[in-house]
Amino acid sequence: LRYKNLSWKIVVNVPLDEVSKFADKNLLQTVGLVFVLVFTLIGSAFYVFRSKRAKILLEEEGKRLKEQIALQEKVRETEEHYKSVVDNSPDAILIVCEGKIVFVNPAAIELVGATSPEDLVGKTAIQFVHSDDKQFVSNKLYEALTGGITSDKIEGRFIKMDGSIISVEVVGSQTTFNGKPSFQSIISDITEKKKVDLEREVLYEITEGITTTHNLNELLKLIHHSLGKVIYAENCFIALYDRKTKLFNFPFFIDKFDPQPPPMAMKKSCTSYIFKTGKPLLLTQEKFDQLVEQDLVVLVGTNSPSWIGVPLLTPTETIGVLVLQNYETENIYSESDLQLLSSVGNQIALAIERKSIEEAFKNERLLLRTVINNIPDSIYCKDTESRKTLANLADINNSGAKSEEEILGKTDFDIFPKELAEGFFADDQQVIQTGVPVLDREEYVLNEKGQKEWLLTSKLPLKDEAGKIIGIVGIGRNITNRKRAEEALSNERTLLRTIIDLIPDAIYAKDSKGRKILANPKEVYLCGKENEKELLGKTDSDLHPDDKKKGFLEEDERILHSGDSILNIEGELIDKDGQLHWLLGSKVPLRDASGKIIGVVGVNHDITERKLQEKALAKTNEKLSKTVAEKDKFFSIIAHDLRSPFNGFLQFTELMMDEIESFSTEEIIEFSKNMHQSAANLYKLIENLLEWAQMQRGTICFDPNEISVNDMVSQGISTIQQRAEQKGIAISSDLTESFMVYADEKMVNAVFRNLLSNSVKFSSKEGKIIVKAKKLSNQMLEVSISDTGVGMTEKTLNKLFKMNEKVGSKGTDGEPSTGLGLLLCKEFVEKQGGTIWVESEVGKGSTFYFTLPIIKPETK
């Protein structure tokens, strides 16, 4: 039997002859029996099929239910994960439904300066967009909403709830909220990024201006305009110091109130102070008053509540000062402004120095031409057609002309008789064709009176840097002055090469194919060769590694095609001895007499020593600033905080000495308690001062060992217990197990003593102090001391643990505080290799955390 994918076979093992006999005799019974047997088998098979089919259906239904339950669990986990991502996202996320904000994450609340979601939910998102950007932002988001796509990044400005403006980047996309079509926006605060980009753009403008602008006045105007994009610069001046007159002059001066001053000494001005110290100065009224009190500066000009200045530093000296000031607003400038202005000041100094160098070069060229013109011998140059390209005064006179312009471009046939000109032309062509000079040939010319002027003439081929003959140079001199003229020419050529060879900068020249045609000893050394011959004819591809030669070749190609110069580009080069050199390189086009660019001339100034000095100076300045801050803090504590306990103590003793007979026993006891407390405060302050001073001098003994934190906590609590009981404060330890750390016992004890003392000092009556500890995964133990005291503001928290910040305040019972204890705690904890930090909220208390190593740190 067969049904769907099930089949049964009926097998009866009965001899065939017996079946036949039985059928013959009992045909009717046989047929009936067969029918009964068949129906019985079919019923049995159907029952078996139904049973198996029911089992299969039950198994499939169970499997479907399990898959549905698993799917629901995954959906729940996905929703929880999405919520966690949204809540912890650093970007603001909000959902707008039917034109109103219906959801914001914590970052969105912080972005606009709100305090809770209720400040934003129900409002329109567009009301926070700057009025100038509303139309643009709305259009972009509408395009994304109607198109069903995620918008591109949209930049705009938001107005925070306090009215301040920030730059943001918005990305929007469609979503649903409570089953309704909605719009989700992700907003990033890019205010700082925009500021950094703008500063980078300004520095690029200034750098490009320095490279392309040759007029100093135009350059200073450009720099002032660029600075105004990122910093208040309406009142700006540059003071340059003239070492000859010892006066400051002002090539650039813009001010609302004060006129441009004449050159002046300014002995005690803030400008002079910066020039003398060589350091930038961000001047506040408090800082100005300090300098005035120290008799270092006096007020010059109109007083300004915001003043910032930087020195103009060249690699060798300070040449002046750049100053900005604001007459209306206090503290408008920041440290980042000071850094930016310092960078600009350095650029200005380099530009002024470059201008001086260019001026000197111009004067040298003028001097050279003056020398040529005033040499009594005739000097001239001709091209390959024997046309004059240069003539000095003596040659002009010999030619019977009044000026150089009269003979430039002319041949000897235009100037002299034919018979003389033919001889001169033959000599010229012989030199040009053969390259062999004509030396010491006597010949004559006719002056304007027709008289012969005998000259001892030499003609030499004039070659370009590639060695190609482009004309001749002729020298004609009186025979009597021959030796002197020959010596002058020789000296001139030798001087030029000597100067090139002795200049400490690397000087080289290349032809239009990039092949070296000149190299002084410094250039030979930097290229790893022994002499100039090994270098000539070589290209940068032959001399430098792949990472360098590509840049060199690109620079050469740019100069050859554009004719622009590349000036003051810093780069690095490793010499043959493996030493790193910092180079300040410049390249200019090399032109022939017709102005055609035929190569490149380069100069590399080795600034390695300057770079090393700058790094060393930066480290020294940092160390010096820290030392000065530590000294000022120390003297401040001695001058102010140490005096207060003494004053109280002296007042009590003076009062008791003068009026003790009139005091009752209770009053004497009360005065004694107050004197004891003053003495205790004084002792604690002196103890902290001594420990801090030892730490700064490096004389304190550091002896780390395995110590019990539980014992340290017990000792610290017992030390402060009496004072806590007087104020009704409960101190408890919640250390659930025994903790051991590897640290200096005395230093750790001082940390516990100072932190517990602070907790008691700033806790009110009925307050609580709890000490806890737990192990971290990085082999460190974290200890926390929590109190229910007055807490601290965010501003105060940012000042903690800083040497240059004043954070001392009185406790709940008027106890004095210097802030030195926390500095000491920071020094001691970091000495162990740990860190210290604090969490606090005004009115709810503070928790100080610090970590200590559980095991002995590896020696590095």
mmCIF file with all atom_site columns, N, CA and C in Angstrom, residues 399-449:
data_model
loop_
_atom_site.group_PDB
_atom_site.id
_atom_site.type_symbol
_atom_site.label_atom_id
_atom_site.label_alt_id
_atom_site.label_comp_id
_atom_site.label_asym_id
_atom_site.label_entity_id
_atom_site.label_seq_id
_atom_site.pdbx_PDB_ins_code
_atom_site.Cartn_x
_atom_site.Cartn_y
_atom_site.Cartn_z
_atom_site.occupancy
_atom_site.B_iso_or_equiv
_atom_site.pdbx_formal_charge
_atom_site.auth_seq_id
_atom_site.auth_comp_id
_atom_site.auth_asym_id
_atom_site.auth_atom_id
_atom_site.pdbx_PDB_model_num
ATOM 1   N N  . SER A 1 399 ? 84.609 104.478 -27.267 1.00 0.00 ? 399 SER A N  1
ATOM 2   C CA . SER A 1 399 ? 83.749 104.345 -28.451 1.00 0.00 ? 399 SER A CA 1
ATOM 3   C C  . SER A 1 399 ? 83.234 105.682 -28.936 1.00 0.00 ? 399 SER A C  1
ATOM 4   N N  . GLY A 1 400 ? 83.561 106.734 -28.210 1.00 0.00 ? 400 GLY A N  1
ATOM 5   C CA . GLY A 1 400 ? 83.125 108.054 -28.631 1.00 0.00 ? 400 GLY A CA 1
ATOM 6   C C  . GLY A 1 400 ? 81.664 108.318 -28.360 1.00 0.00 ? 400 GLY A C  1
ATOM 7   N N  . ALA A 1 401 ? 81.080 107.568 -27.434 1.00 0.00 ? 401 ALA A N  1
ATOM 8   C CA . ALA A 1 401 ? 79.659 107.752 -27.123 1.00 0.00 ? 401 ALA A CA 1
ATOM 9   C C  . ALA A 1 401 ? 79.512 108.522 -25.819 1.00 0.00 ? 401 ALA A C  1
ATOM 10  N N  . LYS A 1 402 ? 78.252 108.927 -25.534 1.00 0.00 ? 402 LYS A N  1
ATOM 11  C CA . LYS A 1 402 ? 77.973 109.653 -24.310 1.00 0.00 ? 402 LYS A CA 1
ATOM 12  C C  . LYS A 1 402 ? 77.369 108.764 -23.213 1.00 0.00 ? 402 LYS A C  1
ATOM 13  N N  . SER A 1 403 ? 76.727 107.670 -23.636 1.00 0.00 ? 403 SER A N  1
ATOM 14  C CA . SER A 1 403 ? 76.090 106.773 -22.660 1.00 0.00 ? 403 SER A CA 1
ATOM 15  C C  . SER A 1 403 ? 76.133 105.343 -23.168 1.00 0.00 ? 403 SER A C  1
ATOM 16  N N  . GLU A 1 404 ? 75.857 104.419 -22.256 1.00 0.00 ? 404 GLU A N  1
ATOM 17  C CA . GLU A 1 404 ? 75.888 102.991 -22.608 1.00 0.00 ? 404 GLU A CA 1
ATOM 18  C C  . GLU A 1 404 ? 74.791 102.654 -23.604 1.00 0.00 ? 404 GLU A C  1
ATOM 19  N N  . GLU A 1 405 ? 73.635 103.338 -23.501 1.00 0.00 ? 405 GLU A N  1
ATOM 20  C CA . GLU A 1 405 ? 72.504 103.038 -24.380 1.00 0.00 ? 405 GLU A CA 1
ATOM 21  C C  . GLU A 1 405 ? 72.848 103.300 -25.849 1.00 0.00 ? 405 GLU A C  1
ATOM 22  N N  . GLU A 1 406 ? 73.786 104.202 -26.090 1.00 0.00 ? 406 GLU A N  1
ATOM 23  C CA . GLU A 1 406 ? 74.132 104.550 -27.468 1.00 0.00 ? 406 GLU A CA 1
ATOM 24  C C  . GLU A 1 406 ? 74.858 103.422 -28.190 1.00 0.00 ? 406 GLU A C  1
ATOM 25  N N  . ILE A 1 407 ? 75.512 102.532 -27.438 1.00 0.00 ? 407 ILE A N  1
ATOM 26  C CA . ILE A 1 407 ? 76.319 101.498 -28.107 1.00 0.00 ? 407 ILE A CA 1
ATOM 27  C C  . ILE A 1 407 ? 75.779 100.082 -27.868 1.00 0.00 ? 407 ILE A C  1
ATOM 28  N N  . LEU A 1 408 ? 74.872 99.909  -26.911 1.00 0.00 ? 408 LEU A N  1
ATOM 29  C CA . LEU A 1 408 ? 74.320 98.569  -26.682 1.00 0.00 ? 408 LEU A CA 1
ATOM 30  C C  . LEU A 1 408 ? 73.551 98.117  -27.925 1.00 0.00 ? 408 LEU A C  1
ATOM 31  N N  . GLY A 1 409 ? 73.797 96.889  -28.352 1.00 0.00 ? 409 GLY A N  1
ATOM 32  C CA . GLY A 1 409 ? 73.152 96.339  -29.546 1.00 0.00 ? 409 GLY A CA 1
ATOM 33  C C  . GLY A 1 409 ? 73.865 96.676  -30.836 1.00 0.00 ? 409 GLY A C  1
ATOM 34  N N  . LYS A 1 410 ? 74.912 97.486  -30.779 1.00 0.00 ? 410 LYS A N  1
ATOM 35  C CA . LYS A 1 410 ? 75.641 97.860  -31.986 1.00 0.00 ? 410 LYS A CA 1
ATOM 36  C C  . LYS A 1 410 ? 76.906 97.018  -32.115 1.00 0.00 ? 410 LYS A C  1
ATOM 37  N N  . THR A 1 411 ? 77.399 96.912  -33.377 1.00 0.00 ? 411 THR A N  1
ATOM 38  C CA . THR A 1 411 ? 78.657 96.206  -33.636 1.00 0.00 ? 411 THR A CA 1
ATOM 39  C C  . THR A 1 411 ? 79.772 97.237  -33.805 1.00 0.00 ? 411 THR A C  1
ATOM 40  N N  . ASP A 1 412 ? 80.990 96.714  -33.885 1.00 0.00 ? 412 ASP A N  1
ATOM 41  C CA . ASP A 1 412 ? 82.135 97.619  -34.078 1.00 0.00 ? 412 ASP A CA 1
ATOM 42  C C  . ASP A 1 412 ? 82.047 98.340  -35.421 1.00 0.00 ? 412 ASP A C  1
ATOM 43  N N  . PHE A 1 413 ? 81.330 97.748  -36.402 1.00 0.00 ? 413 PHE A N  1
ATOM 44  C CA . PHE A 1 413 ? 81.170 98.408  -37.708 1.00 0.00 ? 413 PHE A CA 1
ATOM 45  C C  . PHE A 1 413 ? 80.348 99.686  -37.584 1.00 0.00 ? 413 PHE A C  1
ATOM 46  N N  . ASP A 1 414 ? 79.470 99.734  -36.555 1.00 0.00 ? 414 ASP A N  1
ATOM 47  C CA . ASP A 1 414 ? 78.655 100.931 -36.352 1.00 0.00 ? 414 ASP A CA 1
ATOM 48  C C  . ASP A 1 414 ? 79.420 102.020 -35.606 1.00 0.00 ? 414 ASP A C  1
ATOM 49  N N  . ILE A 1 415 ? 80.582 101.626 -35.031 1.00 0.00 ? 415 ILE A N  1
ATOM 50  C CA . ILE A 1 415 ? 81.272 102.561 -34.139 1.00 0.00 ? 415 ILE A CA 1
ATOM 51  C C  . ILE A 1 415 ? 82.624 103.015 -34.717 1.00 0.00 ? 415 ILE A C  1
ATOM 52  N N  . PHE A 1 416 ? 83.371 102.035 -35.236 1.00 0.00 ? 416 PHE A N  1
ATOM 53  C CA . PHE A 1 416 ? 84.740 102.325 -35.679 1.00 0.00 ? 416 PHE A CA 1
ATOM 54  C C  . PHE A 1 416 ? 84.853 102.257 -37.204 1.00 0.00 ? 416 PHE A C  1
ATOM 55  N N  . PRO A 1 417 ? 85.950 102.769 -37.731 1.00 0.00 ? 417 PRO A N  1
ATOM 56  C CA . PRO A 1 417 ? 86.210 102.649 -39.181 1.00 0.00 ? 417 PRO A CA 1
ATOM 57  C C  . PRO A 1 417 ? 86.224 101.189 -39.601 1.00 0.00 ? 417 PRO A C  1
ATOM 58  N N  . LYS A 1 418 ? 85.933 100.955 -40.898 1.00 0.00 ? 418 LYS A N  1
ATOM 59  C CA . LYS A 1 418 ? 85.794 99.596  -41.398 1.00 0.00 ? 418 LYS A CA 1
ATOM 60  C C  . LYS A 1 418 ? 87.040 98.767  -41.187 1.00 0.00 ? 418 LYS A C  1
ATOM 61  N N  . GLU A 1 419 ? 88.222 99.363  -41.449 1.00 0.00 ? 419 GLU A N  1
ATOM 62  C CA . GLU A 1 419 ? 89.461 98.573  -41.334 1.00 0.00 ? 419 GLU A CA 1
ATOM 63  C C  . GLU A 1 419 ? 89.722 98.135  -39.902 1.00 0.00 ? 419 GLU A C  1
ATOM 64  N N  . LEU A 1 420 ? 89.343 98.980  -38.932 1.00 0.00 ? 420 LEU A N  1
ATOM 65  C CA . LEU A 1 420 ? 89.496 98.584  -37.520 1.00 0.00 ? 420 LEU A CA 1
ATOM 66  C C  . LEU A 1 420 ? 88.422 97.563  -37.145 1.00 0.00 ? 420 LEU A C  1
ATOM 67  N N  . ALA A 1 421 ? 87.196 97.804  -37.582 1.00 0.00 ? 421 ALA A N  1
ATOM 68  C CA . ALA A 1 421 ? 86.080 96.924  -37.220 1.00 0.00 ? 421 ALA A CA 1
ATOM 69  C C  . ALA A 1 421 ? 86.289 95.509  -37.739 1.00 0.00 ? 421 ALA A C  1
ATOM 70  N N  . GLU A 1 422 ? 86.868 95.377  -38.945 1.00 0.00 ? 422 GLU A N  1
ATOM 71  C CA . GLU A 1 422 ? 87.088 94.037  -39.493 1.00 0.00 ? 422 GLU A CA 1
ATOM 72  C C  . GLU A 1 422 ? 88.037 93.236  -38.604 1.00 0.00 ? 422 GLU A C  1
ATOM 73  N N  . GLY A 1 423 ? 89.073 93.874  -38.121 1.00 0.00 ? 423 GLY A N  1
ATOM 74  C CA . GLY A 1 423 ? 90.024 93.178  -37.259 1.00 0.00 ? 423 GLY A CA 1
ATOM 75  C C  . GLY A 1 423 ? 89.387 92.794  -35.933 1.00 0.00 ? 423 GLY A C  1
ATOM 76  N N  . PHE A 1 424 ? 88.617 93.722  -35.352 1.00 0.00 ? 424 PHE A N  1
ATOM 77  C CA . PHE A 1 424 ? 87.935 93.423  -34.089 1.00 0.00 ? 424 PHE A CA 1
ATOM 78  C C  . PHE A 1 424 ? 86.945 92.261  -34.274 1.00 0.00 ? 424 PHE A C  1
ATOM 79  N N  . PHE A 1 425 ? 86.209 92.275  -35.425 1.00 0.00 ? 425 PHE A N  1
ATOM 80  C CA . PHE A 1 425 ? 85.198 91.242  -35.664 1.00 0.00 ? 425 PHE A CA 1
ATOM 81  C C  . PHE A 1 425 ? 85.865 89.872  -35.842 1.00 0.00 ? 425 PHE A C  1
ATOM 82  N N  . ALA A 1 426 ? 87.028 89.863  -36.562 1.00 0.00 ? 426 ALA A N  1
ATOM 83  C CA . ALA A 1 426 ? 87.724 88.591  -36.772 1.00 0.00 ? 426 ALA A CA 1
ATOM 84  C C  . ALA A 1 426 ? 88.183 88.000  -35.441 1.00 0.00 ? 426 ALA A C  1
ATOM 85  N N  . ASP A 1 427 ? 88.701 88.854  -34.566 1.00 0.00 ? 427 ASP A N  1
ATOM 86  C CA . ASP A 1 427 ? 89.109 88.356  -33.235 1.00 0.00 ? 427 ASP A CA 1
ATOM 87  C C  . ASP A 1 427 ? 87.905 87.803  -32.456 1.00 0.00 ? 427 ASP A C  1
ATOM 88  N N  . ASP A 1 428 ? 86.819 88.559  -32.550 1.00 0.00 ? 428 ASP A N  1
ATOM 89  C CA . ASP A 1 428 ? 85.603 88.125  -31.826 1.00 0.00 ? 428 ASP A CA 1
ATOM 90  C C  . ASP A 1 428 ? 85.160 86.738  -32.288 1.00 0.00 ? 428 ASP A C  1
ATOM 91  N N  . GLN A 1 429 ? 85.056 86.540  -33.591 1.00 0.00 ? 429 GLN A N  1
ATOM 92  C CA . GLN A 1 429 ? 84.553 85.276  -34.127 1.00 0.00 ? 429 GLN A CA 1
ATOM 93  C C  . GLN A 1 429 ? 85.515 84.124  -33.870 1.00 0.00 ? 429 GLN A C  1
ATOM 94  N N  . GLN A 1 430 ? 86.817 84.442  -33.890 1.00 0.00 ? 430 GLN A N  1
ATOM 95  C CA . GLN A 1 430 ? 87.786 83.398  -33.578 1.00 0.00 ? 430 GLN A CA 1
ATOM 96  C C  . GLN A 1 430 ? 87.573 82.888  -32.152 1.00 0.00 ? 430 GLN A C  1
ATOM 97  N N  . VAL A 1 431 ? 87.375 83.827  -31.263 1.00 0.00 ? 431 VAL A N  1
ATOM 98  C CA . VAL A 1 431 ? 87.137 83.428  -29.861 1.00 0.00 ? 431 VAL A CA 1
ATOM 99  C C  . VAL A 1 431 ? 85.831 82.650  -29.740 1.00 0.00 ? 431 VAL A C  1
ATOM 100 N N  . ILE A 1 432 ? 84.778 83.119  -30.430 1.00 0.00 ? 432 ILE A N  1
ATOM 101 C CA . ILE A 1 432 ? 83.463 82.468  -30.325 1.00 0.00 ? 432 ILE A CA 1
ATOM 102 C C  . ILE A 1 432 ? 83.491 81.089  -30.966 1.00 0.00 ? 432 ILE A C  1
ATOM 103 N N  . GLN A 1 433 ? 84.159 80.951  -32.118 1.00 0.00 ? 433 GLN A N  1
ATOM 104 C CA . GLN A 1 433 ? 84.175 79.688  -32.832 1.00 0.00 ? 433 GLN A CA 1
ATOM 105 C C  . GLN A 1 433 ? 85.100 78.659  -32.175 1.00 0.00 ? 433 GLN A C  1
ATOM 106 N N  . THR A 1 434 ? 86.224 79.118  -31.719 1.00 0.00 ? 434 THR A N  1
ATOM 107 C CA . THR A 1 434 ? 87.214 78.183  -31.170 1.00 0.00 ? 434 THR A CA 1
ATOM 108 C C  . THR A 1 434 ? 87.158 78.075  -29.652 1.00 0.00 ? 434 THR A C  1
ATOM 109 N N  . GLY A 1 435 ? 86.594 79.096  -29.034 1.00 0.00 ? 435 GLY A N  1
ATOM 110 C CA . GLY A 1 435 ? 86.603 79.100  -27.580 1.00 0.00 ? 435 GLY A CA 1
ATOM 111 C C  . GLY A 1 435 ? 87.957 79.463  -27.006 1.00 0.00 ? 435 GLY A C  1
ATOM 112 N N  . VAL A 1 436 ? 88.906 79.806  -27.864 1.00 0.00 ? 436 VAL A N  1
ATOM 113 C CA . VAL A 1 436 ? 90.262 80.157  -27.417 1.00 0.00 ? 436 VAL A CA 1
ATOM 114 C C  . VAL A 1 436 ? 90.338 81.676  -27.264 1.00 0.00 ? 436 VAL A C  1
ATOM 115 N N  . PRO A 1 437 ? 90.671 82.145  -26.108 1.00 0.00 ? 437 PRO A N  1
ATOM 116 C CA . PRO A 1 437 ? 90.708 83.601  -25.906 1.00 0.00 ? 437 PRO A CA 1
ATOM 117 C C  . PRO A 1 437 ? 91.894 84.237  -26.641 1.00 0.00 ? 437 PRO A C  1
ATOM 118 N N  . VAL A 1 438 ? 91.711 85.489  -26.914 1.00 0.00 ? 438 VAL A N  1
ATOM 119 C CA . VAL A 1 438 ? 92.795 86.324  -27.438 1.00 0.00 ? 438 VAL A CA 1
ATOM 120 C C  . VAL A 1 438 ? 93.317 87.127  -26.265 1.00 0.00 ? 438 VAL A C  1
ATOM 121 N N  . LEU A 1 439 ? 94.577 86.956  -25.974 1.00 0.00 ? 439 LEU A N  1
ATOM 122 C CA . LEU A 1 439 ? 95.128 87.583  -24.775 1.00 0.00 ? 439 LEU A CA 1
ATOM 123 C C  . LEU A 1 439 ? 96.249 88.553  -25.128 1.00 0.00 ? 439 LEU A C  1
ATOM 124 N N  . ASP A 1 440 ? 96.214 89.673  -24.445 1.00 0.00 ? 440 ASP A N  1
ATOM 125 C CA . ASP A 1 440 ? 97.297 90.652  -24.509 1.00 0.00 ? 440 ASP A CA 1
ATOM 126 C C  . ASP A 1 440 ? 97.630 91.056  -25.950 1.00 0.00 ? 440 ASP A C  1
ATOM 127 N N  . ARG A 1 441 ? 96.637 91.297  -26.726 1.00 0.00 ? 441 ARG A N  1
ATOM 128 C CA . ARG A 1 441 ? 96.869 91.767  -28.092 1.00 0.00 ? 441 ARG A CA 1
ATOM 129 C C  . ARG A 1 441 ? 96.820 93.283  -28.108 1.00 0.00 ? 441 ARG A C  1
ATOM 130 N N  . GLU A 1 442 ? 97.873 93.832  -28.665 1.00 0.00 ? 442 GLU A N  1
ATOM 131 C CA . GLU A 1 442 ? 97.926 95.295  -28.759 1.00 0.00 ? 442 GLU A CA 1
ATOM 132 C C  . GLU A 1 442 ? 97.135 95.764  -29.961 1.00 0.00 ? 442 GLU A C  1
ATOM 133 N N  . GLU A 1 443 ? 96.291 96.709  -29.723 1.00 0.00 ? 443 GLU A N  1
ATOM 134 C CA . GLU A 1 443 ? 95.499 97.288  -30.796 1.00 0.00 ? 443 GLU A CA 1
ATOM 135 C C  . GLU A 1 443 ? 95.120 98.705  -30.399 1.00 0.00 ? 443 GLU A C  1
ATOM 136 N N  . TYR A 1 444 ? 94.603 99.404  -31.358 1.00 0.00 ? 444 TYR A N  1
ATOM 137 C CA . TYR A 1 444 ? 94.286 100.786 -31.055 1.00 0.00 ? 444 TYR A CA 1
ATOM 138 C C  . TYR A 1 444 ? 92.870 101.111 -31.503 1.00 0.00 ? 444 TYR A C  1
ATOM 139 N N  . VAL A 1 445 ? 92.386 102.183 -30.957 1.00 0.00 ? 445 VAL A N  1
ATOM 140 C CA . VAL A 1 445 ? 91.110 102.740 -31.379 1.00 0.00 ? 445 VAL A CA 1
ATOM 141 C C  . VAL A 1 445 ? 91.312 104.228 -31.579 1.00 0.00 ? 445 VAL A C  1
ATOM 142 N N  . LEU A 1 446 ? 90.372 104.844 -32.289 1.00 0.00 ? 446 LEU A N  1
ATOM 143 C CA . LEU A 1 446 ? 90.446 106.283 -32.530 1.00 0.00 ? 446 LEU A CA 1
ATOM 144 C C  . LEU A 1 446 ? 89.452 106.987 -31.620 1.00 0.00 ? 446 LEU A C  1
ATOM 145 N N  . ASN A 1 447 ? 89.969 107.940 -30.886 1.00 0.00 ? 447 ASN A N  1
ATOM 146 C CA . ASN A 1 447 ? 89.061 108.690 -30.033 1.00 0.00 ? 447 ASN A CA 1
ATOM 147 C C  . ASN A 1 447 ? 88.315 109.733 -30.843 1.00 0.00 ? 447 ASN A C  1
ATOM 148 N N  . GLU A 1 448 ? 87.503 110.546 -30.165 1.00 0.00 ? 448 GLU A N  1
ATOM 149 C CA . GLU A 1 448 ? 86.659 111.511 -30.867 1.00 0.00 ? 448 GLU A CA 1
ATOM 150 C C  . GLU A 1 448 ? 87.466 112.575 -31.616 1.00 0.00 ? 448 GLU A C  1
ATOM 151 N N  . LYS A 1 449 ? 88.746 112.690 -31.261 1.00 0.00 ? 449 LYS A N  1
ATOM 152 C CA . LYS A 1 449 ? 89.599 113.639 -31.952 1.00 0.00 ? 449 LYS A CA 1
ATOM 153 C C  . LYS A 1 449 ? 90.379 112.978 -33.079 1.00 0.00 ? 449 LYS A C  1
#
